[in-house]
Amino acid sequence: MELASWGAAAPAVAASFLASLVEVVEAFTIVLAVGIVRGWRPALVGTGAALLLLAGIVLLLGSMLDRVPLHLLQFVIGILLLLFGMRWLRKAILRSAGYIPLHNEEAEFSKETAYLQGEARQRRPHLDWLAGLAAFKAVVLEGLEVVFIVIAVGAGRGLLFPASLGALAACILVLFIGILVHRPLARVPENSLKFIVGIMLSAFGVFWTGEGLGVAWPGGDLMLLALVILFLAIGATLGRLLERPTLKVVQ
Amino acid sequence: MNTLKSLLDELVGMFVDDGSLAIAILLIVAVAGWVAMRFENTSIAIGIILVAGCAAALIENVLRTARKTAISAVTVGIDVDKLR
C-alpha cells in the first residue's frame, strides 16, 4: 500500500486500534483471573476456542461482504456504526460527567476471582470446564465487538487489512504489557478511549450512511474530519456542562 | 444455554443500550432515506438531516438521562451539593 493510501487508512486504523485496546483489556482481565485461580490450561483452552470461533465468523463474514453492493454495504454498516458509536459516546459523556460509574478493571478482576474461588471451595468436579467457559465467554463477547469494529471501519472502503492490523497491534500491546505486569490493566484510561472511539465511530457512521444514500459530501473524505470535530465539540461541551462531583461512599 | 443467551444479549447490547437513542437514530435515517427516494438532487439536504439529526438526538438523550439521574439522586436523599 502506498503512503497516500496509508494516510487515507489512518482513521480506520486508529479507530480499530483504540476500540480493540478497550475490548482486549476487558477480555484480558477475565482470562487473567481464570489463569491465576484455576491455572493456565483452562484459560488458554477457553481463549483458543473463542479465537477459533471469532476467526470462523471473520472468514464467513469476509466472504459474504464481497457479494454485497458497495452502497448497500456502506448504508447498513453506516447505520450499525451510528448505533454502536453513539452508544459509546453517550455512555462516555455520562461517565465523564459523573452520572454513570466508571468501569473498574480491578473490581471486575476481584469479582471473577471471588466467583471462581467460591466454586473451588465447594469442590465442584466441573470447575475446569467452568473456568474455561468463563475465559471463552469473555473473549467471544469482547472479540465480537472487535470483529464488528474492524469490519465496520474497514469494509466500506476496502480497508479491512489495515483495520485488522490496528486491532492486531492492540492485542499484541495488551498481551505484552499484561505478561509484564501480570495483573489487570486498571490504569488504561478506558473512558477517554471510549470517548475518542465513540466520536470516531459516530463520524464514520454519519459519513457512510450518507454515502450509502448517495450524498456527495463537500470536501470528500475531509468531511470525516469535520464530523469528528463536531462530535468532539458536542461531547466535550456536554461533559463540562453536566459535570458533577463523583458520588463516593464516605467511611 | 445461559452462555448462548448472554451472547445474544451482548450482540443486541452492542447496538442498543438506551432504546430511545436507537429509535431516534433509526427515525433520522428513515427520514433521510425517504427524502432520498422521494425527491431529486437532495444530496445536501440528506447530509444536513443526518448530521443535524444525529447531533440533536445525542444532545437530547444525554441531557434527558442526566436530568433523570439527578432527579433520582434527590428522590433517594443524596444531597449532591454537600459532596462538592
mmCIF file with all atom_site columns, N, CA and C in Angstrom, chain A residues 51-117:
data_model
loop_
_atom_site.group_PDB
_atom_site.id
_atom_site.type_symbol
_atom_site.label_atom_id
_atom_site.label_alt_id
_atom_site.label_comp_id
_atom_site.label_asym_id
_atom_site.label_entity_id
_atom_site.label_seq_id
_atom_site.pdbx_PDB_ins_code
_atom_site.Cartn_x
_atom_site.Cartn_y
_atom_site.Cartn_z
_atom_site.occupancy
_atom_site.B_iso_or_equiv
_atom_site.pdbx_formal_charge
_atom_site.auth_seq_id
_atom_site.auth_comp_id
_atom_site.auth_asym_id
_atom_site.auth_atom_id
_atom_site.pdbx_PDB_model_num
ATOM 1   N N  . LEU A 1 51  ? -11.033 -17.773 20.085 1.00 0.00 ? 51  LEU A N  1
ATOM 2   C CA . LEU A 1 51  ? -10.346 -17.171 18.936 1.00 0.00 ? 51  LEU A CA 1
ATOM 3   C C  . LEU A 1 51  ? -10.672 -17.929 17.649 1.00 0.00 ? 51  LEU A C  1
ATOM 4   N N  . LEU A 1 52  ? -10.789 -19.278 17.769 1.00 0.00 ? 52  LEU A N  1
ATOM 5   C CA . LEU A 1 52  ? -11.166 -20.078 16.591 1.00 0.00 ? 52  LEU A CA 1
ATOM 6   C C  . LEU A 1 52  ? -12.560 -19.690 16.097 1.00 0.00 ? 52  LEU A C  1
ATOM 7   N N  . LEU A 1 53  ? -13.497 -19.557 17.055 1.00 0.00 ? 53  LEU A N  1
ATOM 8   C CA . LEU A 1 53  ? -14.869 -19.175 16.692 1.00 0.00 ? 53  LEU A CA 1
ATOM 9   C C  . LEU A 1 53  ? -14.875 -17.794 16.019 1.00 0.00 ? 53  LEU A C  1
ATOM 10  N N  . LEU A 1 54  ? -14.107 -16.855 16.587 1.00 0.00 ? 54  LEU A N  1
ATOM 11  C CA . LEU A 1 54  ? -14.057 -15.497 16.027 1.00 0.00 ? 54  LEU A CA 1
ATOM 12  C C  . LEU A 1 54  ? -13.455 -15.526 14.616 1.00 0.00 ? 54  LEU A C  1
ATOM 13  N N  . ALA A 1 55  ? -12.388 -16.354 14.444 1.00 0.00 ? 55  ALA A N  1
ATOM 14  C CA . ALA A 1 55  ? -11.765 -16.459 13.115 1.00 0.00 ? 55  ALA A CA 1
ATOM 15  C C  . ALA A 1 55  ? -12.778 -16.994 12.104 1.00 0.00 ? 55  ALA A C  1
ATOM 16  N N  . GLY A 1 56  ? -13.586 -17.974 12.535 1.00 0.00 ? 56  GLY A N  1
ATOM 17  C CA . GLY A 1 56  ? -14.621 -18.530 11.664 1.00 0.00 ? 56  GLY A CA 1
ATOM 18  C C  . GLY A 1 56  ? -15.629 -17.459 11.266 1.00 0.00 ? 56  GLY A C  1
ATOM 19  N N  . ILE A 1 57  ? -16.032 -16.632 12.245 1.00 0.00 ? 57  ILE A N  1
ATOM 20  C CA . ILE A 1 57  ? -17.002 -15.561 11.962 1.00 0.00 ? 57  ILE A CA 1
ATOM 21  C C  . ILE A 1 57  ? -16.406 -14.570 10.955 1.00 0.00 ? 57  ILE A C  1
ATOM 22  N N  . VAL A 1 58  ? -15.115 -14.211 11.154 1.00 0.00 ? 58  VAL A N  1
ATOM 23  C CA . VAL A 1 58  ? -14.459 -13.261 10.242 1.00 0.00 ? 58  VAL A CA 1
ATOM 24  C C  . VAL A 1 58  ? -14.416 -13.842 8.827  1.00 0.00 ? 58  VAL A C  1
ATOM 25  N N  . LEU A 1 59  ? -14.030 -15.127 8.702  1.00 0.00 ? 59  LEU A N  1
ATOM 26  C CA . LEU A 1 59  ? -13.941 -15.749 7.372  1.00 0.00 ? 59  LEU A CA 1
ATOM 27  C C  . LEU A 1 59  ? -15.313 -15.779 6.698  1.00 0.00 ? 59  LEU A C  1
ATOM 28  N N  . LEU A 1 60  ? -16.338 -16.145 7.485  1.00 0.00 ? 60  LEU A N  1
ATOM 29  C CA . LEU A 1 60  ? -17.696 -16.233 6.941  1.00 0.00 ? 60  LEU A CA 1
ATOM 30  C C  . LEU A 1 60  ? -18.173 -14.858 6.471  1.00 0.00 ? 60  LEU A C  1
ATOM 31  N N  . LEU A 1 61  ? -18.020 -13.863 7.346  1.00 0.00 ? 61  LEU A N  1
ATOM 32  C CA . LEU A 1 61  ? -18.482 -12.510 7.004  1.00 0.00 ? 61  LEU A CA 1
ATOM 33  C C  . LEU A 1 61  ? -17.659 -11.935 5.860  1.00 0.00 ? 61  LEU A C  1
ATOM 34  N N  . GLY A 1 62  ? -16.342 -12.193 5.889  1.00 0.00 ? 62  GLY A N  1
ATOM 35  C CA . GLY A 1 62  ? -15.451 -11.661 4.848  1.00 0.00 ? 62  GLY A CA 1
ATOM 36  C C  . GLY A 1 62  ? -15.869 -12.137 3.472  1.00 0.00 ? 62  GLY A C  1
ATOM 37  N N  . SER A 1 63  ? -16.213 -13.436 3.367  1.00 0.00 ? 63  SER A N  1
ATOM 38  C CA . SER A 1 63  ? -16.591 -13.957 2.045  1.00 0.00 ? 63  SER A CA 1
ATOM 39  C C  . SER A 1 63  ? -17.963 -13.436 1.624  1.00 0.00 ? 63  SER A C  1
ATOM 40  N N  . MET A 1 64  ? -18.824 -13.140 2.614  1.00 0.00 ? 64  MET A N  1
ATOM 41  C CA . MET A 1 64  ? -20.159 -12.626 2.281  1.00 0.00 ? 64  MET A CA 1
ATOM 42  C C  . MET A 1 64  ? -20.110 -11.165 1.840  1.00 0.00 ? 64  MET A C  1
ATOM 43  N N  . LEU A 1 65  ? -19.187 -10.401 2.456  1.00 0.00 ? 65  LEU A N  1
ATOM 44  C CA . LEU A 1 65  ? -19.132 -8.958  2.201  1.00 0.00 ? 65  LEU A CA 1
ATOM 45  C C  . LEU A 1 65  ? -18.826 -8.645  0.740  1.00 0.00 ? 65  LEU A C  1
ATOM 46  N N  . ASP A 1 66  ? -17.995 -9.527  0.088  1.00 0.00 ? 66  ASP A N  1
ATOM 47  C CA . ASP A 1 66  ? -17.616 -9.299  -1.313 1.00 0.00 ? 66  ASP A CA 1
ATOM 48  C C  . ASP A 1 66  ? -18.827 -9.291  -2.236 1.00 0.00 ? 66  ASP A C  1
ATOM 49  N N  . ARG A 1 67  ? -19.892 -9.973  -1.811 1.00 0.00 ? 67  ARG A N  1
ATOM 50  C CA . ARG A 1 67  ? -21.057 -10.117 -2.701 1.00 0.00 ? 67  ARG A CA 1
ATOM 51  C C  . ARG A 1 67  ? -22.088 -9.016  -2.511 1.00 0.00 ? 67  ARG A C  1
ATOM 52  N N  . VAL A 1 68  ? -21.868 -8.154  -1.525 1.00 0.00 ? 68  VAL A N  1
ATOM 53  C CA . VAL A 1 68  ? -22.855 -7.089  -1.259 1.00 0.00 ? 68  VAL A CA 1
ATOM 54  C C  . VAL A 1 68  ? -22.449 -5.830  -2.024 1.00 0.00 ? 68  VAL A C  1
ATOM 55  N N  . PRO A 1 69  ? -23.404 -5.195  -2.748 1.00 0.00 ? 69  PRO A N  1
ATOM 56  C CA . PRO A 1 69  ? -23.071 -3.940  -3.451 1.00 0.00 ? 69  PRO A CA 1
ATOM 57  C C  . PRO A 1 69  ? -22.541 -2.892  -2.471 1.00 0.00 ? 69  PRO A C  1
ATOM 58  N N  . LEU A 1 70  ? -21.560 -2.088  -2.933 1.00 0.00 ? 70  LEU A N  1
ATOM 59  C CA . LEU A 1 70  ? -20.847 -1.176  -2.034 1.00 0.00 ? 70  LEU A CA 1
ATOM 60  C C  . LEU A 1 70  ? -21.785 -0.185  -1.326 1.00 0.00 ? 70  LEU A C  1
ATOM 61  N N  . HIS A 1 71  ? -22.732 0.419   -2.090 1.00 0.00 ? 71  HIS A N  1
ATOM 62  C CA . HIS A 1 71  ? -23.615 1.427   -1.471 1.00 0.00 ? 71  HIS A CA 1
ATOM 63  C C  . HIS A 1 71  ? -24.484 0.815   -0.375 1.00 0.00 ? 71  HIS A C  1
ATOM 64  N N  . LEU A 1 72  ? -24.974 -0.420  -0.636 1.00 0.00 ? 72  LEU A N  1
ATOM 65  C CA . LEU A 1 72  ? -25.797 -1.103  0.372  1.00 0.00 ? 72  LEU A CA 1
ATOM 66  C C  . LEU A 1 72  ? -24.954 -1.420  1.609  1.00 0.00 ? 72  LEU A C  1
ATOM 67  N N  . LEU A 1 73  ? -23.716 -1.869  1.353  1.00 0.00 ? 73  LEU A N  1
ATOM 68  C CA . LEU A 1 73  ? -22.799 -2.199  2.447  1.00 0.00 ? 73  LEU A CA 1
ATOM 69  C C  . LEU A 1 73  ? -22.525 -0.956  3.300  1.00 0.00 ? 73  LEU A C  1
ATOM 70  N N  . GLN A 1 74  ? -22.235 0.171   2.620  1.00 0.00 ? 74  GLN A N  1
ATOM 71  C CA . GLN A 1 74  ? -21.951 1.413   3.354  1.00 0.00 ? 74  GLN A CA 1
ATOM 72  C C  . GLN A 1 74  ? -23.175 1.855   4.154  1.00 0.00 ? 74  GLN A C  1
ATOM 73  N N  . PHE A 1 75  ? -24.363 1.699   3.566  1.00 0.00 ? 75  PHE A N  1
ATOM 74  C CA . PHE A 1 75  ? -25.591 2.119   4.241  1.00 0.00 ? 75  PHE A CA 1
ATOM 75  C C  . PHE A 1 75  ? -25.834 1.283   5.507  1.00 0.00 ? 75  PHE A C  1
ATOM 76  N N  . VAL A 1 76  ? -25.767 -0.044  5.357  1.00 0.00 ? 76  VAL A N  1
ATOM 77  C CA . VAL A 1 76  ? -26.044 -0.927  6.501  1.00 0.00 ? 76  VAL A CA 1
ATOM 78  C C  . VAL A 1 76  ? -24.980 -0.745  7.590  1.00 0.00 ? 76  VAL A C  1
ATOM 79  N N  . ILE A 1 77  ? -23.707 -0.748  7.171  1.00 0.00 ? 77  ILE A N  1
ATOM 80  C CA . ILE A 1 77  ? -22.629 -0.593  8.153  1.00 0.00 ? 77  ILE A CA 1
ATOM 81  C C  . ILE A 1 77  ? -22.676 0.797   8.776  1.00 0.00 ? 77  ILE A C  1
ATOM 82  N N  . GLY A 1 78  ? -23.051 1.805   7.972  1.00 0.00 ? 78  GLY A N  1
ATOM 83  C CA . GLY A 1 78  ? -23.172 3.169   8.495  1.00 0.00 ? 78  GLY A CA 1
ATOM 84  C C  . GLY A 1 78  ? -24.188 3.233   9.632  1.00 0.00 ? 78  GLY A C  1
ATOM 85  N N  . ILE A 1 79  ? -25.344 2.588   9.437  1.00 0.00 ? 79  ILE A N  1
ATOM 86  C CA . ILE A 1 79  ? -26.384 2.595   10.483 1.00 0.00 ? 79  ILE A CA 1
ATOM 87  C C  . ILE A 1 79  ? -25.876 1.867   11.733 1.00 0.00 ? 79  ILE A C  1
ATOM 88  N N  . LEU A 1 80  ? -25.253 0.692   11.525 1.00 0.00 ? 80  LEU A N  1
ATOM 89  C CA . LEU A 1 80  ? -24.744 -0.065  12.686 1.00 0.00 ? 80  LEU A CA 1
ATOM 90  C C  . LEU A 1 80  ? -23.673 0.740   13.428 1.00 0.00 ? 80  LEU A C  1
ATOM 91  N N  . LEU A 1 81  ? -22.821 1.430   12.655 1.00 0.00 ? 81  LEU A N  1
ATOM 92  C CA . LEU A 1 81  ? -21.788 2.261   13.289 1.00 0.00 ? 81  LEU A CA 1
ATOM 93  C C  . LEU A 1 81  ? -22.399 3.410   14.082 1.00 0.00 ? 81  LEU A C  1
ATOM 94  N N  . LEU A 1 82  ? -23.461 3.993   13.520 1.00 0.00 ? 82  LEU A N  1
ATOM 95  C CA . LEU A 1 82  ? -24.150 5.077   14.233 1.00 0.00 ? 82  LEU A CA 1
ATOM 96  C C  . LEU A 1 82  ? -24.696 4.577   15.563 1.00 0.00 ? 82  LEU A C  1
ATOM 97  N N  . LEU A 1 83  ? -25.371 3.411   15.518 1.00 0.00 ? 83  LEU A N  1
ATOM 98  C CA . LEU A 1 83  ? -25.951 2.854   16.750 1.00 0.00 ? 83  LEU A CA 1
ATOM 99  C C  . LEU A 1 83  ? -24.850 2.529   17.755 1.00 0.00 ? 83  LEU A C  1
ATOM 100 N N  . PHE A 1 84  ? -23.786 1.896   17.281 1.00 0.00 ? 84  PHE A N  1
ATOM 101 C CA . PHE A 1 84  ? -22.685 1.468   18.140 1.00 0.00 ? 84  PHE A CA 1
ATOM 102 C C  . PHE A 1 84  ? -21.891 2.667   18.674 1.00 0.00 ? 84  PHE A C  1
ATOM 103 N N  . GLY A 1 85  ? -21.527 3.572   17.773 1.00 0.00 ? 85  GLY A N  1
ATOM 104 C CA . GLY A 1 85  ? -20.677 4.707   18.145 1.00 0.00 ? 85  GLY A CA 1
ATOM 105 C C  . GLY A 1 85  ? -21.381 5.694   19.059 1.00 0.00 ? 85  GLY A C  1
ATOM 106 N N  . MET A 1 86  ? -22.636 6.007   18.747 1.00 0.00 ? 86  MET A N  1
ATOM 107 C CA . MET A 1 86  ? -23.380 6.973   19.571 1.00 0.00 ? 86  MET A CA 1
ATOM 108 C C  . MET A 1 86  ? -23.652 6.382   20.956 1.00 0.00 ? 86  MET A C  1
ATOM 109 N N  . ARG A 1 87  ? -23.803 5.061   21.024 1.00 0.00 ? 87  ARG A N  1
ATOM 110 C CA . ARG A 1 87  ? -24.000 4.395   22.329 1.00 0.00 ? 87  ARG A CA 1
ATOM 111 C C  . ARG A 1 87  ? -22.743 4.577   23.183 1.00 0.00 ? 87  ARG A C  1
ATOM 112 N N  . TRP A 1 88  ? -21.577 4.343   22.585 1.00 0.00 ? 88  TRP A N  1
ATOM 113 C CA . TRP A 1 88  ? -20.316 4.523   23.323 1.00 0.00 ? 88  TRP A CA 1
ATOM 114 C C  . TRP A 1 88  ? -20.122 5.968   23.726 1.00 0.00 ? 88  TRP A C  1
ATOM 115 N N  . LEU A 1 89  ? -20.413 6.881   22.786 1.00 0.00 ? 89  LEU A N  1
ATOM 116 C CA . LEU A 1 89  ? -20.197 8.309   23.053 1.00 0.00 ? 89  LEU A CA 1
ATOM 117 C C  . LEU A 1 89  ? -21.123 8.786   24.168 1.00 0.00 ? 89  LEU A C  1
ATOM 118 N N  . ARG A 1 90  ? -22.382 8.384   24.105 1.00 0.00 ? 90  ARG A N  1
ATOM 119 C CA . ARG A 1 90  ? -23.369 8.761   25.136 1.00 0.00 ? 90  ARG A CA 1
ATOM 120 C C  . ARG A 1 90  ? -22.891 8.302   26.517 1.00 0.00 ? 90  ARG A C  1
ATOM 121 N N  . LYS A 1 91  ? -22.471 7.033   26.592 1.00 0.00 ? 91  LYS A N  1
ATOM 122 C CA . LYS A 1 91  ? -22.031 6.488   27.882 1.00 0.00 ? 91  LYS A CA 1
ATOM 123 C C  . LYS A 1 91  ? -20.772 7.200   28.375 1.00 0.00 ? 91  LYS A C  1
ATOM 124 N N  . ALA A 1 92  ? -19.837 7.454   27.454 1.00 0.00 ? 92  ALA A N  1
ATOM 125 C CA . ALA A 1 92  ? -18.576 8.104   27.848 1.00 0.00 ? 92  ALA A CA 1
ATOM 126 C C  . ALA A 1 92  ? -18.842 9.508   28.378 1.00 0.00 ? 92  ALA A C  1
ATOM 127 N N  . ILE A 1 93  ? -19.783 10.243  27.752 1.00 0.00 ? 93  ILE A N  1
ATOM 128 C CA . ILE A 1 93  ? -20.112 11.595  28.225 1.00 0.00 ? 93  ILE A CA 1
ATOM 129 C C  . ILE A 1 93  ? -20.712 11.511  29.631 1.00 0.00 ? 93  ILE A C  1
ATOM 130 N N  . LEU A 1 94  ? -21.674 10.588  29.797 1.00 0.00 ? 94  LEU A N  1
ATOM 131 C CA . LEU A 1 94  ? -22.341 10.464  31.103 1.00 0.00 ? 94  LEU A CA 1
ATOM 132 C C  . LEU A 1 94  ? -21.368 9.995   32.183 1.00 0.00 ? 94  LEU A C  1
ATOM 133 N N  . ARG A 1 95  ? -20.402 9.137   31.794 1.00 0.00 ? 95  ARG A N  1
ATOM 134 C CA . ARG A 1 95  ? -19.400 8.688   32.770 1.00 0.00 ? 95  ARG A CA 1
ATOM 135 C C  . ARG A 1 95  ? -18.472 9.841   33.143 1.00 0.00 ? 95  ARG A C  1
ATOM 136 N N  . SER A 1 96  ? -18.028 10.587  32.128 1.00 0.00 ? 96  SER A N  1
ATOM 137 C CA . SER A 1 96  ? -17.076 11.671  32.422 1.00 0.00 ? 96  SER A CA 1
ATOM 138 C C  . SER A 1 96  ? -17.744 12.755  33.264 1.00 0.00 ? 96  SER A C  1
ATOM 139 N N  . ALA A 1 97  ? -19.079 12.907  33.111 1.00 0.00 ? 97  ALA A N  1
ATOM 140 C CA . ALA A 1 97  ? -19.786 13.923  33.889 1.00 0.00 ? 97  ALA A CA 1
ATOM 141 C C  . ALA A 1 97  ? -20.197 13.398  35.269 1.00 0.00 ? 97  ALA A C  1
ATOM 142 N N  . GLY A 1 98  ? -19.990 12.114  35.520 1.00 0.00 ? 98  GLY A N  1
ATOM 143 C CA . GLY A 1 98  ? -20.270 11.561  36.850 1.00 0.00 ? 98  GLY A CA 1
ATOM 144 C C  . GLY A 1 98  ? -21.670 11.003  37.035 1.00 0.00 ? 98  GLY A C  1
ATOM 145 N N  . TYR A 1 99  ? -22.388 10.731  35.938 1.00 0.00 ? 99  TYR A N  1
ATOM 146 C CA . TYR A 1 99  ? -23.748 10.199  36.066 1.00 0.00 ? 99  TYR A CA 1
ATOM 147 C C  . TYR A 1 99  ? -23.785 8.676   36.023 1.00 0.00 ? 99  TYR A C  1
ATOM 148 N N  . ILE A 1 100 ? -22.734 8.062   35.460 1.00 0.00 ? 100 ILE A N  1
ATOM 149 C CA . ILE A 1 100 ? -22.625 6.600   35.438 1.00 0.00 ? 100 ILE A CA 1
ATOM 150 C C  . ILE A 1 100 ? -21.258 6.272   36.028 1.00 0.00 ? 100 ILE A C  1
ATOM 151 N N  . PRO A 1 101 ? -21.169 5.271   36.916 1.00 0.00 ? 101 PRO A N  1
ATOM 152 C CA . PRO A 1 101 ? -19.845 4.948   37.475 1.00 0.00 ? 101 PRO A CA 1
ATOM 153 C C  . PRO A 1 101 ? -18.872 4.467   36.406 1.00 0.00 ? 101 PRO A C  1
ATOM 154 N N  . LEU A 1 102 ? -17.584 4.785   36.612 1.00 0.00 ? 102 LEU A N  1
ATOM 155 C CA . LEU A 1 102 ? -16.557 4.357   35.665 1.00 0.00 ? 102 LEU A CA 1
ATOM 156 C C  . LEU A 1 102 ? -16.363 2.853   35.745 1.00 0.00 ? 102 LEU A C  1
ATOM 157 N N  . HIS A 1 103 ? -15.998 2.238   34.617 1.00 0.00 ? 103 HIS A N  1
ATOM 158 C CA . HIS A 1 103 ? -15.701 0.804   34.580 1.00 0.00 ? 103 HIS A CA 1
ATOM 159 C C  . HIS A 1 103 ? -14.401 0.565   35.340 1.00 0.00 ? 103 HIS A C  1
ATOM 160 N N  . ASN A 1 104 ? -14.391 -0.450  36.198 1.00 0.00 ? 104 ASN A N  1
ATOM 161 C CA . ASN A 1 104 ? -13.221 -0.687  37.043 1.00 0.00 ? 104 ASN A CA 1
ATOM 162 C C  . ASN A 1 104 ? -12.664 -2.095  36.822 1.00 0.00 ? 104 ASN A C  1
ATOM 163 N N  . GLU A 1 105 ? -11.475 -2.164  36.183 1.00 0.00 ? 105 GLU A N  1
ATOM 164 C CA . GLU A 1 105 ? -10.888 -3.483  35.869 1.00 0.00 ? 105 GLU A CA 1
ATOM 165 C C  . GLU A 1 105 ? -10.523 -4.256  37.134 1.00 0.00 ? 105 GLU A C  1
ATOM 166 N N  . GLU A 1 106 ? -10.028 -3.533  38.172 1.00 0.00 ? 106 GLU A N  1
ATOM 167 C CA . GLU A 1 106 ? -9.664  -4.202  39.433 1.00 0.00 ? 106 GLU A CA 1
ATOM 168 C C  . GLU A 1 106 ? -10.896 -4.874  40.036 1.00 0.00 ? 106 GLU A C  1
ATOM 169 N N  . ALA A 1 107 ? -12.046 -4.157  40.010 1.00 0.00 ? 107 ALA A N  1
ATOM 170 C CA . ALA A 1 107 ? -13.286 -4.698  40.569 1.00 0.00 ? 107 ALA A CA 1
ATOM 171 C C  . ALA A 1 107 ? -13.751 -5.917  39.783 1.00 0.00 ? 107 ALA A C  1
ATOM 172 N N  . GLU A 1 108 ? -13.648 -5.831  38.446 1.00 0.00 ? 108 GLU A N  1
ATOM 173 C CA . GLU A 1 108 ? -14.034 -6.963  37.596 1.00 0.00 ? 108 GLU A CA 1
ATOM 174 C C  . GLU A 1 108 ? -13.175 -8.180  37.917 1.00 0.00 ? 108 GLU A C  1
ATOM 175 N N  . PHE A 1 109 ? -11.873 -7.924  38.076 1.00 0.00 ? 109 PHE A N  1
ATOM 176 C CA . PHE A 1 109 ? -10.920 -8.991  38.370 1.00 0.00 ? 109 PHE A CA 1
ATOM 177 C C  . PHE A 1 109 ? -11.269 -9.642  39.713 1.00 0.00 ? 109 PHE A C  1
ATOM 178 N N  . SER A 1 110 ? -11.538 -8.802  40.732 1.00 0.00 ? 110 SER A N  1
ATOM 179 C CA . SER A 1 110 ? -11.870 -9.333  42.061 1.00 0.00 ? 110 SER A CA 1
ATOM 180 C C  . SER A 1 110 ? -13.163 -10.148 42.008 1.00 0.00 ? 110 SER A C  1
ATOM 181 N N  . LYS A 1 111 ? -14.144 -9.655  41.247 1.00 0.00 ? 111 LYS A N  1
ATOM 182 C CA . LYS A 1 111 ? -15.440 -10.337 41.158 1.00 0.00 ? 111 LYS A CA 1
ATOM 183 C C  . LYS A 1 111 ? -15.260 -11.724 40.539 1.00 0.00 ? 111 LYS A C  1
ATOM 184 N N  . GLU A 1 112 ? -14.527 -11.789 39.434 1.00 0.00 ? 112 GLU A N  1
ATOM 185 C CA . GLU A 1 112 ? -14.317 -13.066 38.742 1.00 0.00 ? 112 GLU A CA 1
ATOM 186 C C  . GLU A 1 112 ? -13.496 -14.020 39.611 1.00 0.00 ? 112 GLU A C  1
ATOM 187 N N  . THR A 1 113 ? -12.459 -13.466 40.272 1.00 0.00 ? 113 THR A N  1
ATOM 188 C CA . THR A 1 113 ? -11.609 -14.287 41.140 1.00 0.00 ? 113 THR A CA 1
ATOM 189 C C  . THR A 1 113 ? -12.434 -14.856 42.299 1.00 0.00 ? 113 THR A C  1
ATOM 190 N N  . ALA A 1 114 ? -13.253 -14.012 42.919 1.00 0.00 ? 114 ALA A N  1
ATOM 191 C CA . ALA A 1 114 ? -14.074 -14.452 44.056 1.00 0.00 ? 114 ALA A CA 1
ATOM 192 C C  . ALA A 1 114 ? -15.042 -15.546 43.613 1.00 0.00 ? 114 ALA A C  1
ATOM 193 N N  . TYR A 1 115 ? -15.630 -15.386 42.424 1.00 0.00 ? 115 TYR A N  1
ATOM 194 C CA . TYR A 1 115 ? -16.579 -16.371 41.908 1.00 0.00 ? 115 TYR A CA 1
ATOM 195 C C  . TYR A 1 115 ? -15.899 -17.725 41.723 1.00 0.00 ? 115 TYR A C  1
ATOM 196 N N  . LEU A 1 116 ? -14.719 -17.721 41.089 1.00 0.00 ? 116 LEU A N  1
ATOM 197 C CA . LEU A 1 116 ? -14.013 -18.970 40.827 1.00 0.00 ? 116 LEU A CA 1
ATOM 198 C C  . LEU A 1 116 ? -13.510 -19.611 42.125 1.00 0.00 ? 116 LEU A C  1
ATOM 199 N N  . GLN A 1 117 ? -13.061 -18.773 43.069 1.00 0.00 ? 117 GLN A N  1
ATOM 200 C CA . GLN A 1 117 ? -12.605 -19.316 44.357 1.00 0.00 ? 117 GLN A CA 1
ATOM 201 C C  . GLN A 1 117 ? -13.763 -19.923 45.145 1.00 0.00 ? 117 GLN A C  1
#
